[in-house]
Every structure is written in structure tokens, then in C-alpha cells.
PDB file of C-alpha atoms in Angstrom:
ATOM      1  CA  MET A   1     -13.999 -14.687 -18.995  1.00 86.00           C
ATOM      2  CA  VAL A   2     -17.065 -16.890 -18.833  1.00 91.00           C
ATOM      3  CA  SER A   3     -18.402 -17.726 -22.310  1.00 93.00           C
ATOM      4  CA  GLY A   4     -22.024 -17.748 -23.453  1.00 93.00           C
ATOM      5  CA  GLY A   5     -24.892 -15.691 -22.111  1.00 95.00           C
ATOM      6  CA  ASN A   6     -28.396 -14.637 -23.062  1.00 91.00           C
ATOM      7  CA  PRO A   7     -28.801 -14.116 -26.847  1.00 90.00           C
ATOM      8  CA  PHE A   8     -32.150 -12.362 -26.305  1.00 86.00           C
ATOM      9  CA  ALA A   9     -30.970  -9.729 -23.815  1.00 86.00           C
ATOM     10  CA  PRO A  10     -31.490  -5.995 -24.593  1.00 82.00           C
ATOM     11  CA  ASP A  11     -28.983  -4.435 -27.006  1.00 83.00           C
ATOM     12  CA  VAL A  12     -26.447  -2.685 -24.766  1.00 86.00           C
ATOM     13  CA  PHE A  13     -25.021  -0.743 -27.722  1.00 86.00           C
ATOM     14  CA  ASP A  14     -28.366   0.800 -28.755  1.00 80.00           C
ATOM     15  CA  TYR A  15     -28.357   4.602 -28.359  1.00 65.00           C
ATOM     16  CA  ARG A  16     -32.108   4.589 -27.664  1.00 62.00           C
ATOM     17  CA  SER A  17     -32.029   1.942 -24.945  1.00 60.00           C
ATOM     18  CA  LYS A  18     -31.698   2.942 -21.270  1.00 60.00           C
ATOM     19  CA  THR A  19     -32.209  -0.443 -19.700  1.00 63.00           C
ATOM     20  CA  THR A  20     -31.858  -1.607 -16.123  1.00 67.00           C
ATOM     21  CA  PHE A  21     -28.747  -3.547 -17.073  1.00 83.00           C
ATOM     22  CA  ASN A  22     -26.914  -0.712 -18.827  1.00 90.00           C
ATOM     23  CA  TYR A  23     -26.357   1.759 -15.989  1.00 91.00           C
ATOM     24  CA  PHE A  24     -23.814   4.115 -17.574  1.00 93.00           C
ATOM     25  CA  HIS A  25     -25.701   4.293 -20.883  1.00 92.00           C
ATOM     26  CA  GLN A  26     -24.288   7.801 -21.486  1.00 92.00           C
ATOM     27  CA  LEU A  27     -21.086   6.065 -22.588  1.00 95.00           C
ATOM     28  CA  ILE A  28     -22.682   4.075 -25.424  1.00 94.00           C
ATOM     29  CA  PRO A  29     -21.348   6.405 -28.182  1.00 94.00           C
ATOM     30  CA  GLU A  30     -17.799   6.101 -26.840  1.00 97.00           C
ATOM     31  CA  ARG A  31     -18.108   2.327 -26.490  1.00 97.00           C
ATOM     32  CA  ARG A  32     -19.209   2.110 -30.100  1.00 96.00           C
ATOM     33  CA  GLN A  33     -16.355   4.382 -31.123  1.00 97.00           C
ATOM     34  CA  VAL A  34     -13.768   2.114 -29.491  1.00 98.00           C
ATOM     35  CA  LEU A  35     -15.328  -1.030 -30.937  1.00 97.00           C
ATOM     36  CA  ASP A  36     -15.747   0.447 -34.421  1.00 97.00           C
ATOM     37  CA  GLN A  37     -12.079   1.432 -34.496  1.00 98.00           C
ATOM     38  CA  LEU A  38     -11.052  -2.073 -33.434  1.00 97.00           C
ATOM     39  CA  GLN A  39     -13.289  -3.740 -35.993  1.00 97.00           C
ATOM     40  CA  GLY A  40     -12.013  -1.329 -38.658  1.00 97.00           C
ATOM     41  CA  ALA A  41      -8.430  -2.320 -37.851  1.00 97.00           C
ATOM     42  CA  ILE A  42      -9.471  -5.976 -38.152  1.00 97.00           C
ATOM     43  CA  ARG A  43     -11.024  -5.378 -41.596  1.00 96.00           C
ATOM     44  CA  ARG A  44      -7.877  -3.539 -42.692  1.00 96.00           C
ATOM     45  CA  LYS A  45      -5.792  -6.458 -41.379  1.00 96.00           C
ATOM     46  CA  GLU A  46      -3.589  -4.253 -39.203  1.00 96.00           C
ATOM     47  CA  THR A  47      -2.131  -7.380 -37.645  1.00 95.00           C
ATOM     48  CA  GLU A  48       0.872  -5.788 -35.937  1.00 95.00           C
ATOM     49  CA  ALA A  49      -1.232  -3.161 -34.164  1.00 96.00           C
ATOM     50  CA  LEU A  50      -3.863  -5.722 -33.192  1.00 96.00           C
ATOM     51  CA  GLU A  51      -1.260  -8.120 -31.787  1.00 96.00           C
ATOM     52  CA  GLU A  52      -0.001  -5.248 -29.650  1.00 95.00           C
ATOM     53  CA  ILE A  53      -3.546  -4.693 -28.344  1.00 96.00           C
ATOM     54  CA  PHE A  54      -4.705  -8.278 -27.878  1.00 95.00           C
ATOM     55  CA  GLY A  55      -1.405 -10.074 -27.333  1.00 94.00           C
ATOM     56  CA  LYS A  56      -0.189 -13.093 -29.270  1.00 93.00           C
ATOM     57  CA  ALA A  57      -1.194 -15.888 -26.895  1.00 92.00           C
ATOM     58  CA  ARG A  58      -4.943 -15.786 -27.628  1.00 92.00           C
ATOM     59  CA  PHE A  59      -4.807 -13.562 -30.702  1.00 95.00           C
ATOM     60  CA  ALA A  60      -7.046 -15.562 -33.056  1.00 95.00           C
ATOM     61  CA  GLU A  61      -9.637 -16.185 -30.335  1.00 95.00           C
ATOM     62  CA  VAL A  62      -9.817 -12.555 -29.185  1.00 96.00           C
ATOM     63  CA  LEU A  63      -9.991 -11.388 -32.799  1.00 96.00           C
ATOM     64  CA  GLU A  64     -13.116 -13.481 -33.353  1.00 96.00           C
ATOM     65  CA  LEU A  65     -14.658 -12.272 -30.088  1.00 96.00           C
ATOM     66  CA  THR A  66     -14.080  -8.649 -31.105  1.00 97.00           C
ATOM     67  CA  LYS A  67     -15.667  -9.187 -34.526  1.00 97.00           C
ATOM     68  CA  ALA A  68     -18.805 -10.593 -32.884  1.00 96.00           C
ATOM     69  CA  VAL A  69     -19.245  -8.187 -29.943  1.00 96.00           C
ATOM     70  CA  TYR A  70     -22.310  -6.350 -31.334  1.00 95.00           C
ATOM     71  CA  THR A  71     -24.322  -9.545 -31.717  1.00 93.00           C
ATOM     72  CA  ALA A  72     -22.816 -11.732 -28.973  1.00 95.00           C
ATOM     73  CA  PRO A  73     -24.862 -13.167 -26.060  1.00 95.00           C
ATOM     74  CA  LEU A  74     -24.822 -11.039 -22.916  1.00 95.00           C
ATOM     75  CA  MET A  75     -24.139 -11.786 -19.257  1.00 95.00           C
ATOM     76  CA  ALA A  76     -23.842  -9.709 -16.064  1.00 96.00           C
ATOM     77  CA  ALA A  77     -20.335  -8.244 -15.796  1.00 96.00           C
ATOM     78  CA  ARG A  78     -19.701  -9.661 -12.322  1.00 95.00           C
ATOM     79  CA  LYS A  79     -20.500 -13.153 -13.667  1.00 96.00           C
ATOM     80  CA  ARG A  80     -18.641 -12.666 -16.961  1.00 96.00           C
ATOM     81  CA  PHE A  81     -15.450 -11.676 -15.138  1.00 95.00           C
ATOM     82  CA  GLU A  82     -15.638 -14.395 -12.458  1.00 93.00           C
ATOM     83  CA  PRO A  83     -12.560 -16.361 -13.661  1.00 92.00           C
ATOM     84  CA  ASP A  84     -10.512 -13.286 -12.714  1.00 94.00           C
ATOM     85  CA  PRO A  85      -8.980 -13.919  -9.255  1.00 96.00           C
ATOM     86  CA  PHE A  86     -10.453 -10.678  -7.868  1.00 96.00           C
ATOM     87  CA  TYR A  87     -14.044 -11.586  -8.728  1.00 96.00           C
ATOM     88  CA  SER A  88     -13.567 -15.180  -7.638  1.00 96.00           C
ATOM     89  CA  ALA A  89     -12.315 -13.945  -4.260  1.00 97.00           C
ATOM     90  CA  VAL A  90     -15.290 -11.594  -3.880  1.00 97.00           C
ATOM     91  CA  ASP A  91     -17.460 -14.747  -3.977  1.00 96.00           C
ATOM     92  CA  PHE A  92     -20.706 -13.001  -4.928  1.00 96.00           C
ATOM     93  CA  GLU A  93     -22.816 -16.159  -4.669  1.00 96.00           C
ATOM     94  CA  GLY A  94     -21.568 -16.781  -1.132  1.00 96.00           C
ATOM     95  CA  LEU A  95     -22.567 -13.314   0.104  1.00 97.00           C
ATOM     96  CA  PRO A  96     -25.764 -12.719   2.103  1.00 97.00           C
ATOM     97  CA  THR A  97     -28.575 -11.113   0.089  1.00 97.00           C
ATOM     98  CA  GLY A  98     -28.055  -7.680   1.652  1.00 96.00           C
ATOM     99  CA  ALA A  99     -24.339  -7.728   0.881  1.00 97.00           C
ATOM    100  CA  GLN A 100     -25.033  -8.788  -2.720  1.00 97.00           C
ATOM    101  CA  ARG A 101     -27.384  -5.836  -3.105  1.00 96.00           C
ATOM    102  CA  ARG A 102     -24.820  -3.410  -1.651  1.00 96.00           C
ATOM    103  CA  LEU A 103     -22.152  -4.689  -4.017  1.00 96.00           C
ATOM    104  CA  LEU A 104     -24.427  -4.349  -7.054  1.00 96.00           C
ATOM    105  CA  GLU A 105     -25.653  -0.877  -6.141  1.00 94.00           C
ATOM    106  CA  ASN A 106     -22.492   0.693  -4.758  1.00 95.00           C
ATOM    107  CA  SER A 107     -19.538  -0.556  -6.782  1.00 95.00           C
ATOM    108  CA  ALA A 108     -18.172   0.238 -10.220  1.00 96.00           C
ATOM    109  CA  ILE A 109     -15.913  -1.611 -12.654  1.00 97.00           C
ATOM    110  CA  ILE A 110     -13.463   0.166 -14.958  1.00 97.00           C
ATOM    111  CA  SER A 111     -13.346  -1.471 -18.396  1.00 97.00           C
ATOM    112  CA  GLY A 112     -11.220  -0.954 -21.495  1.00 97.00           C
ATOM    113  CA  LEU A 113     -14.184  -1.460 -23.835  1.00 97.00           C
ATOM    114  CA  PHE A 114     -17.077  -0.136 -21.724  1.00 97.00           C
ATOM    115  CA  GLY A 115     -15.357   2.593 -19.735  1.00 97.00           C
ATOM    116  CA  LEU A 116     -17.460   2.194 -16.609  1.00 97.00           C
ATOM    117  CA  LEU A 117     -19.805  -0.598 -15.539  1.00 96.00           C
ATOM    118  CA  ARG A 118     -21.964  -1.680 -12.639  1.00 96.00           C
ATOM    119  CA  PRO A 119     -21.526  -5.350 -11.649  1.00 96.00           C
ATOM    120  CA  ASP A 120     -24.973  -6.300 -12.990  1.00 95.00           C
ATOM    121  CA  ASP A 121     -24.580  -4.490 -16.330  1.00 94.00           C
ATOM    122  CA  LEU A 122     -24.822  -6.862 -19.286  1.00 94.00           C
ATOM    123  CA  VAL A 123     -21.690  -7.371 -21.387  1.00 96.00           C
ATOM    124  CA  PRO A 124     -20.614  -9.704 -24.208  1.00 96.00           C
ATOM    125  CA  GLU A 125     -17.522 -11.863 -24.003  1.00 96.00           C
ATOM    126  CA  HIS A 126     -14.576  -9.651 -24.939  1.00 96.00           C
ATOM    127  CA  SER A 127     -10.960  -8.892 -24.112  1.00 95.00           C
ATOM    128  CA  LEU A 128      -9.531  -5.371 -24.110  1.00 96.00           C
ATOM    129  CA  SER A 129      -7.084  -3.997 -21.569  1.00 95.00           C
ATOM    130  CA  MET A 130      -7.303  -0.384 -20.426  1.00 96.00           C
ATOM    131  CA  SER A 131      -3.547  -0.216 -21.068  1.00 95.00           C
ATOM    132  CA  ALA A 132      -4.080  -0.735 -24.816  1.00 96.00           C
ATOM    133  CA  ALA A 133      -3.646   1.930 -27.494  1.00 97.00           C
ATOM    134  CA  VAL A 134      -6.365   1.637 -30.157  1.00 97.00           C
ATOM    135  CA  PRO A 135      -5.786   2.865 -33.745  1.00 95.00           C
ATOM    136  CA  GLY A 136      -7.637   6.143 -34.321  1.00 95.00           C
ATOM    137  CA  ILE A 137      -8.145   6.649 -30.573  1.00 97.00           C
ATOM    138  CA  GLY A 138      -4.804   6.241 -28.846  1.00 97.00           C
ATOM    139  CA  PRO A 139      -4.215   5.073 -25.256  1.00 97.00           C
ATOM    140  CA  LEU A 140      -7.504   4.019 -23.707  1.00 98.00           C
ATOM    141  CA  ILE A 141      -6.610   5.531 -20.333  1.00 97.00           C
ATOM    142  CA  SER A 142      -6.327   8.957 -21.981  1.00 97.00           C
ATOM    143  CA  PHE A 143      -9.509   8.367 -23.996  1.00 98.00           C
ATOM    144  CA  TRP A 144     -11.668   7.232 -21.060  1.00 98.00           C
ATOM    145  CA  LYS A 145     -10.347   9.502 -18.292  1.00 98.00           C
ATOM    146  CA  PRO A 146     -12.288  12.677 -19.226  1.00 98.00           C
ATOM    147  CA  ARG A 147     -15.370  10.633 -20.113  1.00 98.00           C
ATOM    148  CA  ILE A 148     -15.778   8.408 -17.073  1.00 97.00           C
ATOM    149  CA  SER A 149     -14.407  10.750 -14.389  1.00 98.00           C
ATOM    150  CA  PRO A 150     -17.469  13.075 -14.275  1.00 97.00           C
ATOM    151  CA  LEU A 151     -19.795  10.072 -14.000  1.00 97.00           C
ATOM    152  CA  LEU A 152     -17.710   8.422 -11.300  1.00 96.00           C
ATOM    153  CA  ASN A 153     -17.348  11.673  -9.353  1.00 97.00           C
ATOM    154  CA  LYS A 154     -21.116  12.098  -9.372  1.00 96.00           C
ATOM    155  CA  VAL A 155     -21.687   8.534  -8.156  1.00 95.00           C
ATOM    156  CA  VAL A 156     -19.275   8.842  -5.217  1.00 95.00           C
ATOM    157  CA  GLN A 157     -20.284  12.361  -4.168  1.00 96.00           C
ATOM    158  CA  GLY A 158     -20.616  12.579  -0.394  1.00 95.00           C
ATOM    159  CA  ARG A 159     -19.545   8.955   0.169  1.00 95.00           C
ATOM    160  CA  PHE A 160     -16.486   7.171   1.449  1.00 95.00           C
ATOM    161  CA  VAL A 161     -14.835   5.336  -1.463  1.00 96.00           C
ATOM    162  CA  TRP A 162     -12.967   2.077  -1.076  1.00 96.00           C
ATOM    163  CA  ASP A 163     -10.389   2.257  -3.864  1.00 96.00           C
ATOM    164  CA  LEU A 164      -9.572  -1.380  -4.618  1.00 95.00           C
ATOM    165  CA  LEU A 165      -8.302  -0.646  -8.111  1.00 92.00           C
ATOM    166  CA  PRO A 166      -5.053  -2.218  -9.292  1.00 90.00           C
ATOM    167  CA  GLU A 167      -2.284   0.357  -9.634  1.00 87.00           C
ATOM    168  CA  SER A 168      -2.490   0.137 -13.442  1.00 87.00           C
ATOM    169  CA  LEU A 169      -6.047   1.524 -13.448  1.00 91.00           C
ATOM    170  CA  ARG A 170      -5.816   4.225 -10.806  1.00 90.00           C
ATOM    171  CA  ASP A 171      -4.796   6.964 -13.274  1.00 93.00           C
ATOM    172  CA  VAL A 172      -8.003   6.632 -15.293  1.00 96.00           C
ATOM    173  CA  TRP A 173     -10.017   8.441 -12.600  1.00 96.00           C
ATOM    174  CA  ASP A 174      -9.622  12.227 -12.333  1.00 96.00           C
ATOM    175  CA  ASP A 175     -10.783  12.508  -8.723  1.00 96.00           C
ATOM    176  CA  ASP A 176     -12.393  15.919  -8.019  1.00 96.00           C
ATOM    177  CA  GLY A 177     -12.579  15.335  -4.261  1.00 94.00           C
ATOM    178  CA  SER A 178     -16.374  15.468  -4.062  1.00 95.00           C
ATOM    179  CA  HIS A 179     -16.412  12.299  -1.953  1.00 96.00           C
ATOM    180  CA  ASP A 180     -16.109  12.202   1.855  1.00 94.00           C
ATOM    181  CA  GLY A 181     -12.909  10.181   1.635  1.00 95.00           C
ATOM    182  CA  ARG A 182     -11.045   7.738  -0.567  1.00 96.00           C
ATOM    183  CA  GLY A 183      -9.187   4.778   0.910  1.00 95.00           C
ATOM    184  CA  ARG A 184      -6.473   2.982  -1.024  1.00 95.00           C
ATOM    185  CA  VAL A 185      -5.489  -0.362   0.480  1.00 96.00           C
ATOM    186  CA  LYS A 186      -1.982  -1.779   0.491  1.00 96.00           C
ATOM    187  CA  PHE A 187      -0.943  -5.212   1.723  1.00 97.00           C
ATOM    188  CA  ILE A 188       2.436  -5.505   3.452  1.00 97.00           C
ATOM    189  CA  ASN A 189       4.543  -8.588   4.141  1.00 96.00           C
ATOM    190  CA  PRO A 190       6.234  -9.127   7.550  1.00 93.00           C
ATOM    191  CA  ASN A 191       9.516  -7.909   5.985  1.00 92.00           C
ATOM    192  CA  GLY A 192       7.898  -4.523   5.337  1.00 93.00           C
ATOM    193  CA  ARG A 193       7.649  -4.899   1.570  1.00 95.00           C
ATOM    194  CA  GLU A 194       4.365  -4.179  -0.172  1.00 95.00           C
ATOM    195  CA  VAL A 195       2.670  -7.161  -1.815  1.00 96.00           C
ATOM    196  CA  LYS A 196       2.473  -6.590  -5.567  1.00 92.00           C
ATOM    197  CA  MET A 197       0.356  -9.596  -6.560  1.00 94.00           C
ATOM    198  CA  ASP A 198      -2.566  -8.697  -4.308  1.00 96.00           C
ATOM    199  CA  THR A 199      -5.553  -9.371  -6.580  1.00 96.00           C
ATOM    200  CA  ILE A 200      -7.039 -12.143  -4.438  1.00 97.00           C
ATOM    201  CA  TYR A 201      -6.465 -10.158  -1.232  1.00 97.00           C
ATOM    202  CA  ARG A 202      -8.334  -7.145  -2.631  1.00 97.00           C
ATOM    203  CA  GLY A 203     -11.230  -9.390  -3.648  1.00 97.00           C
ATOM    204  CA  GLN A 204     -11.419 -10.935  -0.179  1.00 97.00           C
ATOM    205  CA  MET A 205     -11.454  -7.465   1.317  1.00 96.00           C
ATOM    206  CA  MET A 206     -14.320  -6.447  -0.949  1.00 97.00           C
ATOM    207  CA  ASN A 207     -16.257  -9.444   0.374  1.00 97.00           C
ATOM    208  CA  PHE A 208     -15.800  -8.166   3.940  1.00 96.00           C
ATOM    209  CA  ILE A 209     -16.541  -4.512   3.124  1.00 96.00           C
ATOM    210  CA  VAL A 210     -19.934  -5.178   1.519  1.00 96.00           C
ATOM    211  CA  ARG A 211     -20.989  -7.489   4.334  1.00 94.00           C
ATOM    212  CA  GLY A 212     -20.757  -4.569   6.806  1.00 90.00           C
ATOM    213  CA  PRO A 213     -21.092  -2.270   5.095  1.00 87.00           C
ATOM    214  CA  ILE A 214     -17.744  -0.855   6.230  1.00 90.00           C
ATOM    215  CA  VAL A 215     -17.516   2.913   5.756  1.00 86.00           C
ATOM    216  CA  GLU A 216     -14.718   3.753   8.235  1.00 87.00           C
ATOM    217  CA  PRO A 217     -11.190   2.273   7.969  1.00 91.00           C
ATOM    218  CA  GLU A 218     -10.897   1.972  11.771  1.00 88.00           C
ATOM    219  CA  VAL A 219     -13.621  -0.698  11.745  1.00 90.00           C
ATOM    220  CA  LEU A 220     -11.003  -3.015  10.209  1.00 93.00           C
ATOM    221  CA  ALA A 221      -9.118  -3.092  13.523  1.00 91.00           C
ATOM    222  CA  ASP A 222     -10.907  -6.219  14.784  1.00 90.00           C
ATOM    223  CA  TRP A 223     -10.913  -8.096  11.474  1.00 93.00           C
ATOM    224  CA  ARG A 224      -8.390 -10.710  10.413  1.00 92.00           C
ATOM    225  CA  HIS A 225      -8.056 -10.901   6.648  1.00 95.00           C
ATOM    226  CA  PRO A 226      -8.194 -14.491   5.277  1.00 95.00           C
ATOM    227  CA  GLY A 227      -4.673 -13.990   3.919  1.00 94.00           C
ATOM    228  CA  GLY A 228      -3.328 -13.427   7.430  1.00 95.00           C
ATOM    229  CA  PHE A 229      -3.327  -9.608   7.279  1.00 97.00           C
ATOM    230  CA  LYS A 230      -4.370  -7.233  10.052  1.00 96.00           C
ATOM    231  CA  PHE A 231      -5.112  -3.510   9.898  1.00 96.00           C
ATOM    232  CA  SER A 232      -2.118  -1.454  11.050  1.00 96.00           C
ATOM    233  CA  ARG A 233      -2.992   2.013  12.269  1.00 94.00           C
ATOM    234  CA  LYS A 234       0.716   2.785  12.654  1.00 94.00           C
ATOM    235  CA  LYS A 235       1.529   2.052   9.011  1.00 96.00           C
ATOM    236  CA  SER A 236      -1.681   3.600   7.668  1.00 97.00           C
ATOM    237  CA  ASP A 237      -2.114   7.242   6.700  1.00 96.00           C
ATOM    238  CA  LEU A 238      -5.621   8.281   7.696  1.00 94.00           C
ATOM    239  CA  GLU A 239      -5.161  12.054   7.513  1.00 93.00           C
ATOM    240  CA  GLY A 240      -7.051  14.072   4.917  1.00 92.00           C
ATOM    241  CA  LYS A 241      -9.455  12.823   2.303  1.00 93.00           C
ATOM    242  CA  HIS A 242      -7.029  10.483   0.567  1.00 94.00           C
ATOM    243  CA  LYS A 243      -6.191   7.716   3.008  1.00 95.00           C
ATOM    244  CA  THR A 244      -3.852   4.756   2.748  1.00 96.00           C
ATOM    245  CA  ILE A 245      -5.009   1.704   4.690  1.00 96.00           C
ATOM    246  CA  ALA A 246      -2.171  -0.671   5.537  1.00 97.00           C
ATOM    247  CA  MET A 247      -2.925  -4.367   6.023  1.00 97.00           C
ATOM    248  CA  VAL A 248       0.137  -6.142   7.464  1.00 97.00           C
ATOM    249  CA  ARG A 249       0.612  -9.896   7.268  1.00 95.00           C
ATOM    250  CA  ARG A 250       0.990 -11.354  10.720  1.00 87.00           C
ATOM    251  CA  TYR A 251       2.121 -14.812   9.636  1.00 71.00           C
TER     252      TYR A 251
END
């Protein structure tokens, strides 16, 4: 994550504040609940449980970040997360103005601490995986699923959804089918095996989608992905609402 930020930005944990940069403000109580449980575990020195949550590699650093979250400087989520290969590959700054606006207004980020974010929502520096189990709360996927799914279903109602989530996060959304279609993308090597480490490829695809905007998978037919992939209608499953878009590496 990028460090620093604006120390004078609006308080994104304030129940009373519905600011421009806190889109899913309905989730503030749950965000506070997760953070309060983490900070309580820190005060109680539940080291073993916290090491399981934060990992051992950056344990001391992440512990200090978590202690300071309520008062830490804030930064737009898409900027805060830029060191992540996905966000780097999206290359927000390199997008035309219209594409930047479409990305900000029409995409959502799933977060272990915040549940659901828009790319321009303000967040402090933090580190919390959705795969973690928090004392007093349990697995975050189970905690967030019933809370963020209704909000996400409302946002995508009547739209085609490009599902560029990593496999580890897909279960957090209880999809009610209110959208016009949902397209999961898979990248396939020439040997027919699916690419597992596809973070950069998904980010590059996001860059292309918001430039369009692309709302039909078939439009991909004439596009060559920077990673050497091409849309394969034969290997894709485009029937029904839930579609699988296959991008096959040609070299």
C-alpha cells in the first residue's frame, strides 16, 4: 500500500458523515465493529491470533497500522492500493478522462476492513485480508457476505457485470441475479491450462473495458490483450446470465 495521505480529510468512520468519498457509508457500523475487535485483540495481546490474521512477515508494522487506523491520514482507495499488481496494471493515470470517470463511478472494490468501496473512497493505510478470521467475528467472508451483497446487488441491477475478482473473493458476493449478465474472465495458456497468477492480466483487461466502455463480451473479438491473449468464442460459455469469457494466449 501507498503510505501517507491527507490528515485533514473527512472522518470515514463517523456515523453522521455521508461524504462524497465514503460511498457505502451504510457499512460504517460494521467497519467499526471489525476494527474494534482487532484493536481489542491487540490490547489483550492475543499474539497468536493476530499473527494468524496479519502474518509474521510484517507483523509489527501491520500491528501499528491497525492501532492507528481511526486517526490515520486518508487517501483514495485506488491510489492507496496502487502497489498491488492489479491496480498498477489498470494504470488509472494513463486512462483518458472519460475512462477514469467510468472506472470511478462503475466499479467496486471488496475489502476485508471496509467490506465494499468505490475506487475514490478515502481509506487509511491498513492490511486485512478477506480470508482472515477475526476474534469475536469469525471469518470475514461469512461476516461481510450478507452485509455487502444487498448493496452490490442494488448497484449492479440491470447492468452487465465484469467479474474481475480473484477466485478467493468470489464467494463473498451472494448474487441475486438482478443484473443483466455477469462475466467471469479466465486466461488460458496455449497448453489449455488456466493461468492461476493472472492479477496483472485482469488489471490490463479492466483498463480496456473502461476505455470502451465494453458491455458485451463479443466486442473483445477484435482486441489483442497486452499479455498475448485473444478472446476465444469456442472456449467461452456465453449462455445464460453467468458467462465465462475465455482469453487464450496466442504466443
